[in-house]
mmCIF file with all atom_site columns, C-alpha atoms in Angstrom:
data_model
loop_
_atom_site.group_PDB
_atom_site.id
_atom_site.type_symbol
_atom_site.label_atom_id
_atom_site.label_alt_id
_atom_site.label_comp_id
_atom_site.label_asym_id
_atom_site.label_entity_id
_atom_site.label_seq_id
_atom_site.pdbx_PDB_ins_code
_atom_site.Cartn_x
_atom_site.Cartn_y
_atom_site.Cartn_z
_atom_site.occupancy
_atom_site.B_iso_or_equiv
_atom_site.pdbx_formal_charge
_atom_site.auth_seq_id
_atom_site.auth_comp_id
_atom_site.auth_asym_id
_atom_site.auth_atom_id
_atom_site.pdbx_PDB_model_num
ATOM 1   C CA . MET A 1 1   ? 7.295  -21.306 29.525  1.00 76.00 ? 14  MET A CA 1
ATOM 2   C CA . LEU A 1 2   ? 10.840 -20.335 28.524  1.00 85.00 ? 15  LEU A CA 1
ATOM 3   C CA . ARG A 1 3   ? 12.244 -23.534 29.964  1.00 90.00 ? 16  ARG A CA 1
ATOM 4   C CA . TYR A 1 4   ? 10.403 -25.464 27.230  1.00 91.00 ? 17  TYR A CA 1
ATOM 5   C CA . LEU A 1 5   ? 11.803 -23.296 24.420  1.00 92.00 ? 18  LEU A CA 1
ATOM 6   C CA . PRO A 1 6   ? 15.023 -25.293 23.823  1.00 89.00 ? 19  PRO A CA 1
ATOM 7   C CA . PHE A 1 7   ? 13.026 -28.524 23.682  1.00 90.00 ? 20  PHE A CA 1
ATOM 8   C CA . LEU A 1 8   ? 10.567 -26.991 21.215  1.00 92.00 ? 21  LEU A CA 1
ATOM 9   C CA . LEU A 1 9   ? 13.391 -25.657 19.008  1.00 91.00 ? 22  LEU A CA 1
ATOM 10  C CA . VAL A 1 10  ? 15.060 -29.086 18.901  1.00 90.00 ? 23  VAL A CA 1
ATOM 11  C CA . LEU A 1 11  ? 11.725 -30.703 18.093  1.00 92.00 ? 24  LEU A CA 1
ATOM 12  C CA . ALA A 1 12  ? 11.012 -28.153 15.346  1.00 93.00 ? 25  ALA A CA 1
ATOM 13  C CA . LEU A 1 13  ? 14.427 -28.719 13.731  1.00 93.00 ? 26  LEU A CA 1
ATOM 14  C CA . TRP A 1 14  ? 13.971 -32.466 14.005  1.00 93.00 ? 27  TRP A CA 1
ATOM 15  C CA . ILE A 1 15  ? 10.564 -32.352 12.307  1.00 93.00 ? 28  ILE A CA 1
ATOM 16  C CA . TYR A 1 16  ? 11.770 -29.913 9.631   1.00 94.00 ? 29  TYR A CA 1
ATOM 17  C CA . ALA A 1 17  ? 14.759 -32.075 8.696   1.00 93.00 ? 30  ALA A CA 1
ATOM 18  C CA . PHE A 1 18  ? 12.631 -35.233 8.653   1.00 93.00 ? 31  PHE A CA 1
ATOM 19  C CA . VAL A 1 19  ? 9.926  -33.747 6.415   1.00 94.00 ? 32  VAL A CA 1
ATOM 20  C CA . ASP A 1 20  ? 12.525 -32.091 4.168   1.00 92.00 ? 33  ASP A CA 1
ATOM 21  C CA . CYS A 1 21  ? 14.308 -35.421 3.749   1.00 92.00 ? 34  CYS A CA 1
ATOM 22  C CA . LEU A 1 22  ? 11.066 -37.206 2.914   1.00 92.00 ? 35  LEU A CA 1
ATOM 23  C CA . ASN A 1 23  ? 10.089 -34.572 0.335   1.00 92.00 ? 36  ASN A CA 1
ATOM 24  C CA . THR A 1 24  ? 13.479 -34.512 -1.402  1.00 91.00 ? 37  THR A CA 1
ATOM 25  C CA . PRO A 1 25  ? 13.639 -36.676 -4.550  1.00 90.00 ? 38  PRO A CA 1
ATOM 26  C CA . GLU A 1 26  ? 15.896 -39.734 -4.241  1.00 89.00 ? 39  GLU A CA 1
ATOM 27  C CA . GLU A 1 27  ? 18.224 -38.601 -7.035  1.00 88.00 ? 40  GLU A CA 1
ATOM 28  C CA . ASP A 1 28  ? 18.876 -35.228 -5.346  1.00 88.00 ? 41  ASP A CA 1
ATOM 29  C CA . VAL A 1 29  ? 19.977 -36.648 -1.977  1.00 89.00 ? 42  VAL A CA 1
ATOM 30  C CA . ARG A 1 30  ? 23.724 -36.384 -1.390  1.00 88.00 ? 43  ARG A CA 1
ATOM 31  C CA . GLY A 1 31  ? 26.055 -38.607 0.604   1.00 88.00 ? 44  GLY A CA 1
ATOM 32  C CA . MET A 1 32  ? 23.901 -41.613 1.485   1.00 91.00 ? 45  MET A CA 1
ATOM 33  C CA . PRO A 1 33  ? 20.675 -43.201 0.279   1.00 92.00 ? 46  PRO A CA 1
ATOM 34  C CA . LYS A 1 34  ? 17.506 -41.430 1.318   1.00 91.00 ? 47  LYS A CA 1
ATOM 35  C CA . LEU A 1 35  ? 16.445 -44.241 3.651   1.00 92.00 ? 48  LEU A CA 1
ATOM 36  C CA . ALA A 1 36  ? 19.771 -44.030 5.495   1.00 93.00 ? 49  ALA A CA 1
ATOM 37  C CA . TRP A 1 37  ? 19.271 -40.286 5.976   1.00 92.00 ? 50  TRP A CA 1
ATOM 38  C CA . VAL A 1 38  ? 15.809 -40.894 7.418   1.00 92.00 ? 51  VAL A CA 1
ATOM 39  C CA . PHE A 1 39  ? 17.272 -43.295 9.975   1.00 93.00 ? 52  PHE A CA 1
ATOM 40  C CA . VAL A 1 40  ? 20.112 -40.901 10.841  1.00 93.00 ? 53  VAL A CA 1
ATOM 41  C CA . ILE A 1 41  ? 17.647 -38.056 11.385  1.00 92.00 ? 54  ILE A CA 1
ATOM 42  C CA . LEU A 1 42  ? 15.338 -40.189 13.521  1.00 91.00 ? 55  LEU A CA 1
ATOM 43  C CA . LEU A 1 43  ? 18.037 -41.896 15.600  1.00 92.00 ? 56  LEU A CA 1
ATOM 44  C CA . PHE A 1 44  ? 20.236 -38.855 16.242  1.00 89.00 ? 57  PHE A CA 1
ATOM 45  C CA . GLY A 1 45  ? 17.552 -36.165 16.285  1.00 81.00 ? 58  GLY A CA 1
ATOM 46  C CA . GLU A 1 46  ? 17.517 -35.593 20.031  1.00 81.00 ? 59  GLU A CA 1
ATOM 47  C CA . VAL A 1 47  ? 21.153 -34.543 20.087  1.00 85.00 ? 60  VAL A CA 1
ATOM 48  C CA . LEU A 1 48  ? 20.761 -32.507 16.850  1.00 85.00 ? 61  LEU A CA 1
ATOM 49  C CA . VAL A 1 49  ? 23.466 -34.519 15.062  1.00 90.00 ? 62  VAL A CA 1
ATOM 50  C CA . GLY A 1 50  ? 21.053 -36.098 12.578  1.00 91.00 ? 63  GLY A CA 1
ATOM 51  C CA . PRO A 1 51  ? 19.115 -32.984 11.507  1.00 92.00 ? 64  PRO A CA 1
ATOM 52  C CA . ILE A 1 52  ? 22.229 -30.813 11.279  1.00 91.00 ? 65  ILE A CA 1
ATOM 53  C CA . ALA A 1 53  ? 24.060 -33.506 9.303   1.00 91.00 ? 66  ALA A CA 1
ATOM 54  C CA . TRP A 1 54  ? 21.111 -33.638 6.889   1.00 89.00 ? 67  TRP A CA 1
ATOM 55  C CA . LEU A 1 55  ? 21.063 -29.860 6.438   1.00 89.00 ? 68  LEU A CA 1
ATOM 56  C CA . ILE A 1 56  ? 24.827 -29.670 5.852   1.00 90.00 ? 69  ILE A CA 1
ATOM 57  C CA . ALA A 1 57  ? 25.732 -32.883 4.024   1.00 89.00 ? 70  ALA A CA 1
ATOM 58  C CA . GLY A 1 58  ? 22.596 -34.565 2.703   1.00 87.00 ? 71  GLY A CA 1
ATOM 59  C CA . ARG A 1 59  ? 20.347 -31.820 1.452   1.00 84.00 ? 72  ARG A CA 1
ATOM 60  C CA . PRO A 1 60  ? 20.657 -30.926 -2.241  1.00 81.00 ? 73  PRO A CA 1
ATOM 61  C CA . ARG A 1 61  ? 22.451 -27.675 -2.920  1.00 74.00 ? 74  ARG A CA 1
ATOM 62  C CA . ARG A 1 62  ? 20.371 -24.841 -4.241  1.00 71.00 ? 75  ARG A CA 1
ATOM 63  C CA . GLU A 1 63  ? 21.722 -22.824 -7.143  1.00 62.00 ? 76  GLU A CA 1
ATOM 64  C CA . PRO A 1 64  ? 21.989 -19.080 -6.597  1.00 55.00 ? 77  PRO A CA 1
ATOM 65  C CA . ALA A 1 65  ? 19.280 -17.039 -8.282  1.00 55.00 ? 78  ALA A CA 1
ATOM 66  C CA . GLY A 1 66  ? 21.748 -15.451 -10.730 1.00 52.00 ? 79  GLY A CA 1
ATOM 67  C CA . ALA A 1 67  ? 23.132 -18.798 -11.871 1.00 51.00 ? 80  ALA A CA 1
ATOM 68  C CA . GLN A 1 68  ? 19.983 -19.793 -13.712 1.00 51.00 ? 81  GLN A CA 1
ATOM 69  C CA . GLY A 1 69  ? 19.619 -19.046 -17.391 1.00 50.00 ? 82  GLY A CA 1
ATOM 70  C CA . ALA A 1 70  ? 18.018 -15.794 -18.413 1.00 49.00 ? 83  ALA A CA 1
ATOM 71  C CA . GLN A 1 71  ? 15.648 -17.503 -20.813 1.00 58.00 ? 84  GLN A CA 1
ATOM 72  C CA . GLY A 1 72  ? 12.070 -17.590 -19.626 1.00 61.00 ? 85  GLY A CA 1
ATOM 73  C CA . ARG A 1 73  ? 12.674 -14.932 -16.998 1.00 70.00 ? 86  ARG A CA 1
ATOM 74  C CA . TRP A 1 74  ? 11.331 -11.413 -17.042 1.00 74.00 ? 87  TRP A CA 1
ATOM 75  C CA . ILE A 1 75  ? 14.095 -8.801  -17.153 1.00 75.00 ? 88  ILE A CA 1
ATOM 76  C CA . ALA A 1 76  ? 13.630 -5.159  -16.253 1.00 80.00 ? 89  ALA A CA 1
ATOM 77  C CA . PRO A 1 77  ? 14.106 -2.821  -19.236 1.00 76.00 ? 90  PRO A CA 1
ATOM 78  C CA . ASP A 1 78  ? 17.166 -1.131  -17.764 1.00 75.00 ? 91  ASP A CA 1
ATOM 79  C CA . ASP A 1 79  ? 18.828 -4.556  -17.322 1.00 79.00 ? 92  ASP A CA 1
ATOM 80  C CA . ASN A 1 80  ? 17.853 -5.898  -20.744 1.00 78.00 ? 93  ASN A CA 1
ATOM 81  C CA . PRO A 1 81  ? 20.746 -5.445  -23.197 1.00 80.00 ? 94  PRO A CA 1
ATOM 82  C CA . GLU A 1 82  ? 18.475 -5.827  -26.224 1.00 80.00 ? 95  GLU A CA 1
ATOM 83  C CA . PHE A 1 83  ? 16.257 -2.997  -25.039 1.00 78.00 ? 96  PHE A CA 1
ATOM 84  C CA . LEU A 1 84  ? 19.244 -0.769  -24.326 1.00 78.00 ? 97  LEU A CA 1
ATOM 85  C CA . LYS A 1 85  ? 20.643 -1.442  -27.828 1.00 79.00 ? 98  LYS A CA 1
ATOM 86  C CA . SER A 1 86  ? 17.295 -0.477  -29.351 1.00 79.00 ? 99  SER A CA 1
ATOM 87  C CA . LEU A 1 87  ? 17.541 2.948   -27.695 1.00 78.00 ? 100 LEU A CA 1
ATOM 88  C CA . ASN A 1 88  ? 20.819 3.696   -29.475 1.00 70.00 ? 101 ASN A CA 1
ATOM 89  C CA . LYS A 1 89  ? 19.522 3.113   -33.006 1.00 70.00 ? 102 LYS A CA 1
ATOM 90  C CA . ASP A 1 90  ? 19.904 6.105   -35.325 1.00 61.00 ? 103 ASP A CA 1
ATOM 91  C CA . ASP A 1 91  ? 16.643 5.679   -37.162 1.00 58.00 ? 104 ASP A CA 1
ATOM 92  C CA . PRO A 1 92  ? 13.755 5.237   -34.736 1.00 58.00 ? 105 PRO A CA 1
ATOM 93  C CA . LYS A 1 93  ? 10.548 3.733   -36.014 1.00 63.00 ? 106 LYS A CA 1
ATOM 94  C CA . PRO A 1 94  ? 8.099  6.356   -37.263 1.00 64.00 ? 107 PRO A CA 1
ATOM 95  C CA . ASP A 1 95  ? 5.285  7.198   -34.926 1.00 62.00 ? 108 ASP A CA 1
ATOM 96  C CA . PRO A 1 96  ? 1.935  6.313   -36.559 1.00 66.00 ? 109 PRO A CA 1
ATOM 97  C CA . LYS A 1 97  ? 0.237  9.245   -34.829 1.00 70.00 ? 110 LYS A CA 1
ATOM 98  C CA . THR A 1 98  ? 2.450  11.871  -36.465 1.00 63.00 ? 111 THR A CA 1
ATOM 99  C CA . GLU A 1 99  ? 2.125  10.480  -39.997 1.00 60.00 ? 112 GLU A CA 1
ATOM 100 C CA . GLN A 1 100 ? -1.120 11.265  -41.721 1.00 56.00 ? 113 GLN A CA 1
#
């Protein structure tokens, strides 16, 4: 069974790169047109040149999670500067339970 493992890994990488290329929007593909990448992946998939080239040079780059804007994201209270500023106010809001 282990003698088939390298073949299965090559096949899995080949299929992953092919499906990833097909699902990537045309305007996000880098280097060459999308159709050219499909042919490169299919023709050079057995020797891993095509799929690895797609993953390194053709696939769109993902932005790091911290590079996205903070708007629309939930921020923990201890990381939220607005919340931390509200703790330092001299006059806290009166508690409705204590006033009667």
